[in-house]
PDB file of C-alpha atoms in Angstrom:
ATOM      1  CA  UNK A   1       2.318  42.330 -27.760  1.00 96.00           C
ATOM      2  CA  UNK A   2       4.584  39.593 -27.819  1.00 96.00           C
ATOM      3  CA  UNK A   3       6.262  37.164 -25.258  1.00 96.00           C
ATOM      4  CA  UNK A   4       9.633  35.852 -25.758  1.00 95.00           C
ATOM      5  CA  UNK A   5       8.411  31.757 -24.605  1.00 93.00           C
ATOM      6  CA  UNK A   6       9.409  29.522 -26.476  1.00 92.00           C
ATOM      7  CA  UNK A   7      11.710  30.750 -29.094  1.00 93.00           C
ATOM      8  CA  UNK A   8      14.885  33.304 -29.354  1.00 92.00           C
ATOM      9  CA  UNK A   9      16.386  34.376 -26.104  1.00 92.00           C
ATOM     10  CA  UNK A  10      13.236  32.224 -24.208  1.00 93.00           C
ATOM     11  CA  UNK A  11      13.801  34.620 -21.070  1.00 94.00           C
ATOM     12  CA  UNK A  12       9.737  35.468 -20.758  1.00 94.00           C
ATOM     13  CA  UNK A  13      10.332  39.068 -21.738  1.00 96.00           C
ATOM     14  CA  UNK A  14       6.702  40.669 -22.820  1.00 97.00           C
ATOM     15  CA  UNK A  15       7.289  43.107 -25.732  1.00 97.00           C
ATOM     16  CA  UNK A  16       5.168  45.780 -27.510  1.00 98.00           C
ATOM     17  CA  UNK A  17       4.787  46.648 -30.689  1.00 97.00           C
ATOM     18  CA  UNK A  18       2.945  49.518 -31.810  1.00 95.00           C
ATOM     19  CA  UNK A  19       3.254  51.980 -34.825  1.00 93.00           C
ATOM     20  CA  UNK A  20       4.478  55.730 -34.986  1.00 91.00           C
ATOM     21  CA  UNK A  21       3.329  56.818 -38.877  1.00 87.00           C
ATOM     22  CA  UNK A  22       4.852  60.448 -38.346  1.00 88.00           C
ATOM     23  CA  UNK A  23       8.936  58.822 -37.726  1.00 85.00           C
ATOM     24  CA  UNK A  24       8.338  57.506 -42.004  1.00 85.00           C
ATOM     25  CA  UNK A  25       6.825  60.706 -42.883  1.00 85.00           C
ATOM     26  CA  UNK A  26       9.598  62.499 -41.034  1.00 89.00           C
ATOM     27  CA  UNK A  27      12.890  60.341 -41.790  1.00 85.00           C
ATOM     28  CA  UNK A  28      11.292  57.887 -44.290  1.00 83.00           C
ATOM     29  CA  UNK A  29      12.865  55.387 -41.472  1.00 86.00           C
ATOM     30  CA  UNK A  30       9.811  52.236 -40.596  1.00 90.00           C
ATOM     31  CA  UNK A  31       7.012  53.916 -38.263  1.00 91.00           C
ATOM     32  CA  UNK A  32       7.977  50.735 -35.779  1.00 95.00           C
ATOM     33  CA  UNK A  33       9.104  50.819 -32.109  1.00 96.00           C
ATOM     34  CA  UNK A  34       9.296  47.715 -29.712  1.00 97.00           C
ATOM     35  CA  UNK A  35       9.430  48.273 -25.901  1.00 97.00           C
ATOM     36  CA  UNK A  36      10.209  45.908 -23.529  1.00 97.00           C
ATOM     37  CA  UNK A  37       7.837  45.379 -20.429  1.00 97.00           C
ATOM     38  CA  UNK A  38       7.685  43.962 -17.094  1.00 96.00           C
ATOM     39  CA  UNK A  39       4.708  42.144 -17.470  1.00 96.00           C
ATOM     40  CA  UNK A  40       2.083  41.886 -20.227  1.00 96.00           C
ATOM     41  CA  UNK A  41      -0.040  44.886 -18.333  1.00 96.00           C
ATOM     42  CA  UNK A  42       3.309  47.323 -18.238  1.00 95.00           C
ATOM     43  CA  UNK A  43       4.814  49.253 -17.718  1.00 97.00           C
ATOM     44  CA  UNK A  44       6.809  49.188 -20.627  1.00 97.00           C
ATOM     45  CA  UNK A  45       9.265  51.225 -22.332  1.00 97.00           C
ATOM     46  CA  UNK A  46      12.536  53.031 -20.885  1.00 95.00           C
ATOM     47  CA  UNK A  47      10.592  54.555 -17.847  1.00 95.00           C
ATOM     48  CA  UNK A  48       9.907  51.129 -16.918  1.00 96.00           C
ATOM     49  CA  UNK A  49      12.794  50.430 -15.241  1.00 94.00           C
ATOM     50  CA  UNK A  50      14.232  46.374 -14.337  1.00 94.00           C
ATOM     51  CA  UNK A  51      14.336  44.103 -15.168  1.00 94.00           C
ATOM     52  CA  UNK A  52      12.412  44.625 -18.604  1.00 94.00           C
ATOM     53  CA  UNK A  53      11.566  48.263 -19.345  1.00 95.00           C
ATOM     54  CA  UNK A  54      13.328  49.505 -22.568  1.00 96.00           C
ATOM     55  CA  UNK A  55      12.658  51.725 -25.858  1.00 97.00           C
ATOM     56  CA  UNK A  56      13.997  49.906 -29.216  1.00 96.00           C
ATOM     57  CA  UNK A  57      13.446  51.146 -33.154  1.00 95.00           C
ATOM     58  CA  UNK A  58      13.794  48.157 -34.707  1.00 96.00           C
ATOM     59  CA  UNK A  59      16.023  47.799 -37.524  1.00 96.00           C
ATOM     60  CA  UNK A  60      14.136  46.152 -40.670  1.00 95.00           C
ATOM     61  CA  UNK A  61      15.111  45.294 -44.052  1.00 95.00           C
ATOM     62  CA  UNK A  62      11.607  44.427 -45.487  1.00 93.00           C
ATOM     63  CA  UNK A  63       9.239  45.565 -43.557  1.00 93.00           C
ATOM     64  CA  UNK A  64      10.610  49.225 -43.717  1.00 89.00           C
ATOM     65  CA  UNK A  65       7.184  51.162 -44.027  1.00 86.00           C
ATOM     66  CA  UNK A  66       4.705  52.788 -42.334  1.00 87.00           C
ATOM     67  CA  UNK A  67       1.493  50.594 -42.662  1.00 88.00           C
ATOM     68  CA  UNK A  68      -0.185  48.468 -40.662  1.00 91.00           C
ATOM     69  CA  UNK A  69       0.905  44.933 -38.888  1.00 94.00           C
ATOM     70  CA  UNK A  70       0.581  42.202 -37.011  1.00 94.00           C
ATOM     71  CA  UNK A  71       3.045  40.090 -35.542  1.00 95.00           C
ATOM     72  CA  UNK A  72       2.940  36.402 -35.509  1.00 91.00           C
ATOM     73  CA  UNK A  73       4.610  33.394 -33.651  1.00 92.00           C
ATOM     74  CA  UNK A  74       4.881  30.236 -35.721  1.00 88.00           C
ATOM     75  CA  UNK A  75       5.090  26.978 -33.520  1.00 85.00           C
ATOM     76  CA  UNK A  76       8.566  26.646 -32.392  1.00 82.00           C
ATOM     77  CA  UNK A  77      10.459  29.355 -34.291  1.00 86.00           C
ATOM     78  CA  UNK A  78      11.299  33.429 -34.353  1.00 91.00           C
ATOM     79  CA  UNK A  79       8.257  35.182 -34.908  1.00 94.00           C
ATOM     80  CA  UNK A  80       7.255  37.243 -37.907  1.00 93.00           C
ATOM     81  CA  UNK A  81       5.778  40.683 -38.781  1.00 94.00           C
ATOM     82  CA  UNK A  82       3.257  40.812 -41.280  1.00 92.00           C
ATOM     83  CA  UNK A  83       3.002  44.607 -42.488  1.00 93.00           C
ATOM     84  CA  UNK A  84       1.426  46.998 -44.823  1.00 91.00           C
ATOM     85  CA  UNK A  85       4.240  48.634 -47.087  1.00 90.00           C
ATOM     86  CA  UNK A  86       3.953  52.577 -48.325  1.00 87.00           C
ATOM     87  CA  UNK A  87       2.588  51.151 -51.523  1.00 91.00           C
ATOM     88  CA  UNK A  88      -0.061  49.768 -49.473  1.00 91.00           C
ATOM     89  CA  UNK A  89       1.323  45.629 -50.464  1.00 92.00           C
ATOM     90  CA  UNK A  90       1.759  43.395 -48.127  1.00 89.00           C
ATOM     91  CA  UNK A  91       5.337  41.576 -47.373  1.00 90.00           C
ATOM     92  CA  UNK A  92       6.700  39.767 -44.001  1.00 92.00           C
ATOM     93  CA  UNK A  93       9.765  39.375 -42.303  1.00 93.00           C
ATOM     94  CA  UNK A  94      11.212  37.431 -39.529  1.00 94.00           C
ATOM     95  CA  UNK A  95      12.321  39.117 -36.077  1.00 96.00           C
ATOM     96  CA  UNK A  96      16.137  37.945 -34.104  1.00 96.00           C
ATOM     97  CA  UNK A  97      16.065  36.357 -31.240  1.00 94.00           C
ATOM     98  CA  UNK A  98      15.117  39.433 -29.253  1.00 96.00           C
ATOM     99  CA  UNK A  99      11.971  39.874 -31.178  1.00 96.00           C
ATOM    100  CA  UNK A 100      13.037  43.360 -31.790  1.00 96.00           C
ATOM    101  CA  UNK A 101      14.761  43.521 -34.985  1.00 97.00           C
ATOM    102  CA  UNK A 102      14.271  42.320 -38.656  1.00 96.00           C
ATOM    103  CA  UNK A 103      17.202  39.657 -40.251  1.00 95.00           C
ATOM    104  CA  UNK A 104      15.717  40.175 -43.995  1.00 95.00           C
ATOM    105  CA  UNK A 105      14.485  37.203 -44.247  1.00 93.00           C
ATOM    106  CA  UNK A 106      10.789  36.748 -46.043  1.00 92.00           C
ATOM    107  CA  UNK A 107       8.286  37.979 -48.780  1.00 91.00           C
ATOM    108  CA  UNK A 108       7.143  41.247 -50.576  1.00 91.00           C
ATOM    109  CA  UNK A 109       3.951  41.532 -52.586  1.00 90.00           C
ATOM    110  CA  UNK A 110       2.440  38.669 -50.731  1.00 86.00           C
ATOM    111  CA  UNK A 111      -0.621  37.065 -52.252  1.00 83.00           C
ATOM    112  CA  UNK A 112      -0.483  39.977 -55.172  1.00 86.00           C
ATOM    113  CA  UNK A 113      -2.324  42.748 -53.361  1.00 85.00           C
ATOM    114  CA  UNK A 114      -1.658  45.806 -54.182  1.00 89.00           C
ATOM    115  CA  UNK A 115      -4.145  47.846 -52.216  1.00 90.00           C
ATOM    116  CA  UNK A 116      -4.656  46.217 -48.694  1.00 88.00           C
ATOM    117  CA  UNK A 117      -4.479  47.273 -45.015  1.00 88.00           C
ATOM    118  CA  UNK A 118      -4.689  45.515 -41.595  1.00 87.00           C
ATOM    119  CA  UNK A 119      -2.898  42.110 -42.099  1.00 88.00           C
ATOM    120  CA  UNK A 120      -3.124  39.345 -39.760  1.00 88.00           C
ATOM    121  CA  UNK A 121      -2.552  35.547 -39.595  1.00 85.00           C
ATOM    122  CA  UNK A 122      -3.656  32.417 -37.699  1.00 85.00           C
ATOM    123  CA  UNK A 123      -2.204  28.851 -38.219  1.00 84.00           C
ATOM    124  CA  UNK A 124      -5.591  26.520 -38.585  1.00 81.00           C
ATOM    125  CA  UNK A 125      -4.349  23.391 -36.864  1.00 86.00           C
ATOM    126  CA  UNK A 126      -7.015  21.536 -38.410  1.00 87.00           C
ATOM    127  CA  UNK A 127      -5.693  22.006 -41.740  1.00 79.00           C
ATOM    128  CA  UNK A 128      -1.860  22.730 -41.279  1.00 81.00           C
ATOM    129  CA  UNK A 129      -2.106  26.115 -43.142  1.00 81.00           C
ATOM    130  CA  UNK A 130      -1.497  29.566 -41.930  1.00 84.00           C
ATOM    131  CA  UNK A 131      -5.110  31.808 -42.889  1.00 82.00           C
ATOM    132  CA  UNK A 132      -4.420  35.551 -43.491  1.00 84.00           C
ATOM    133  CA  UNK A 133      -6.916  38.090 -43.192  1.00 83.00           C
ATOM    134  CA  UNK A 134      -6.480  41.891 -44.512  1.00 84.00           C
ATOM    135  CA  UNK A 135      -8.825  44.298 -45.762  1.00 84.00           C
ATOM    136  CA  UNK A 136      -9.171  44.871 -49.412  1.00 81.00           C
ATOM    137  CA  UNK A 137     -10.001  47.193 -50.867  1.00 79.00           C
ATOM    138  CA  UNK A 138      -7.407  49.220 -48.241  1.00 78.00           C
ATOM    139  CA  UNK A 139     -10.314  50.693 -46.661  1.00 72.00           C
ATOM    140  CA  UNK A 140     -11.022  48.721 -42.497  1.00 62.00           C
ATOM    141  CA  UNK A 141     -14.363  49.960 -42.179  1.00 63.00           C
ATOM    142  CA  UNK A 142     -15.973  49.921 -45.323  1.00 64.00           C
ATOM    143  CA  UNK A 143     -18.968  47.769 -46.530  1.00 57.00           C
ATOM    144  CA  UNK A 144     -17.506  45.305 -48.487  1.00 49.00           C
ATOM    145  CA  UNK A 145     -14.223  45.186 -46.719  1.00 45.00           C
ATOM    146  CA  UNK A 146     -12.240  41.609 -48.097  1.00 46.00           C
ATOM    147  CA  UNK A 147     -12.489  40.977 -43.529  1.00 44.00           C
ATOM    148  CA  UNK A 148     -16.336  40.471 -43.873  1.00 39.00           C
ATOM    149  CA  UNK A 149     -17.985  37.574 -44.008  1.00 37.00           C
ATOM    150  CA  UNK A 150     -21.585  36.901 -42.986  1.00 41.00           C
ATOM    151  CA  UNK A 151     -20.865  34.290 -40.438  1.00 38.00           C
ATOM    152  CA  UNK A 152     -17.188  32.373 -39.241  1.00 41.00           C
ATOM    153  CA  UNK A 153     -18.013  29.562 -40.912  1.00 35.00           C
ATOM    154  CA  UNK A 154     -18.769  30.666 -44.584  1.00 37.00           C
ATOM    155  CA  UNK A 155     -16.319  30.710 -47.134  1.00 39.00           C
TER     156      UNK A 155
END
């Protein structure tokens, strides 16, 4: 979930995204839907009613899978989605002003990865660099996951 503060239309709106794998294995269109919500605990969606509720697919260009994601908000600007493509790489792409909809702007095959799952990102303040985490090999909850680590500040 996402709120529009800060960036784009800056109207407060709280948005949801969440993942629907059977729309790509039915119309090989992204598994994505965003619903707008009336506060961050709902309701959301088209049932919803004012001022927020609503039901969007969101039209991407890059991130046009069915994999996992995350979506980020860099300091300042339109946020991104970081998502696991069909070929299980990982790319990103930048949202409107809405938050709702791709503009084809970003990255495919980020870092190299070619078998990965669950992406996410932070920006470490500290350092000025944005840390992303993802499991490799694409397997969450396996021993040995590329997510583990034996303590949060190791290596």
């Amino acid at each position: 979930m996402i709120q529009r503060t800060g960036w784009g239309a800056n109207d407060g709106t709280w948005i949801l995204w969440f993942n629907a794998p059977a729309d790509y294995n039915r119309t090989k269109a992204n598994a994505y839907y965003a619903m707008g919500c009336n506060s961050p605990t709902g309701p959301c969606g088209d049932g919803a009613g004012a001022p927020h509720g609503s039901t969007h697919k969101p039209g991407l260009y890059i991130c046009g899978g069915n994999g996992d994601f995350d979506i980020v908000i860099p300091a300042g600007g339109p946020p991104v989605v970081l998502c696991t493509q069909a070929d299980q790489t990982l790319s990103s792409e930048q949202l409107d002003l809405w938050g709702t909809n791709g503009v084809n702007i970003g990255s495919t095959h980020l870092a190299g990865l070619t078998n990965v799952e669950s992406p996410s990102a932070y920006y470490d303040t500290t350092h000025a660099t944005w840390i992303m985490t993802y499991s490799d090999p694409n397997c969450g909850y396996c021993t040995g996951s590329g997510t583990t680590a034996t303590n949060p500040l190791g290596t």
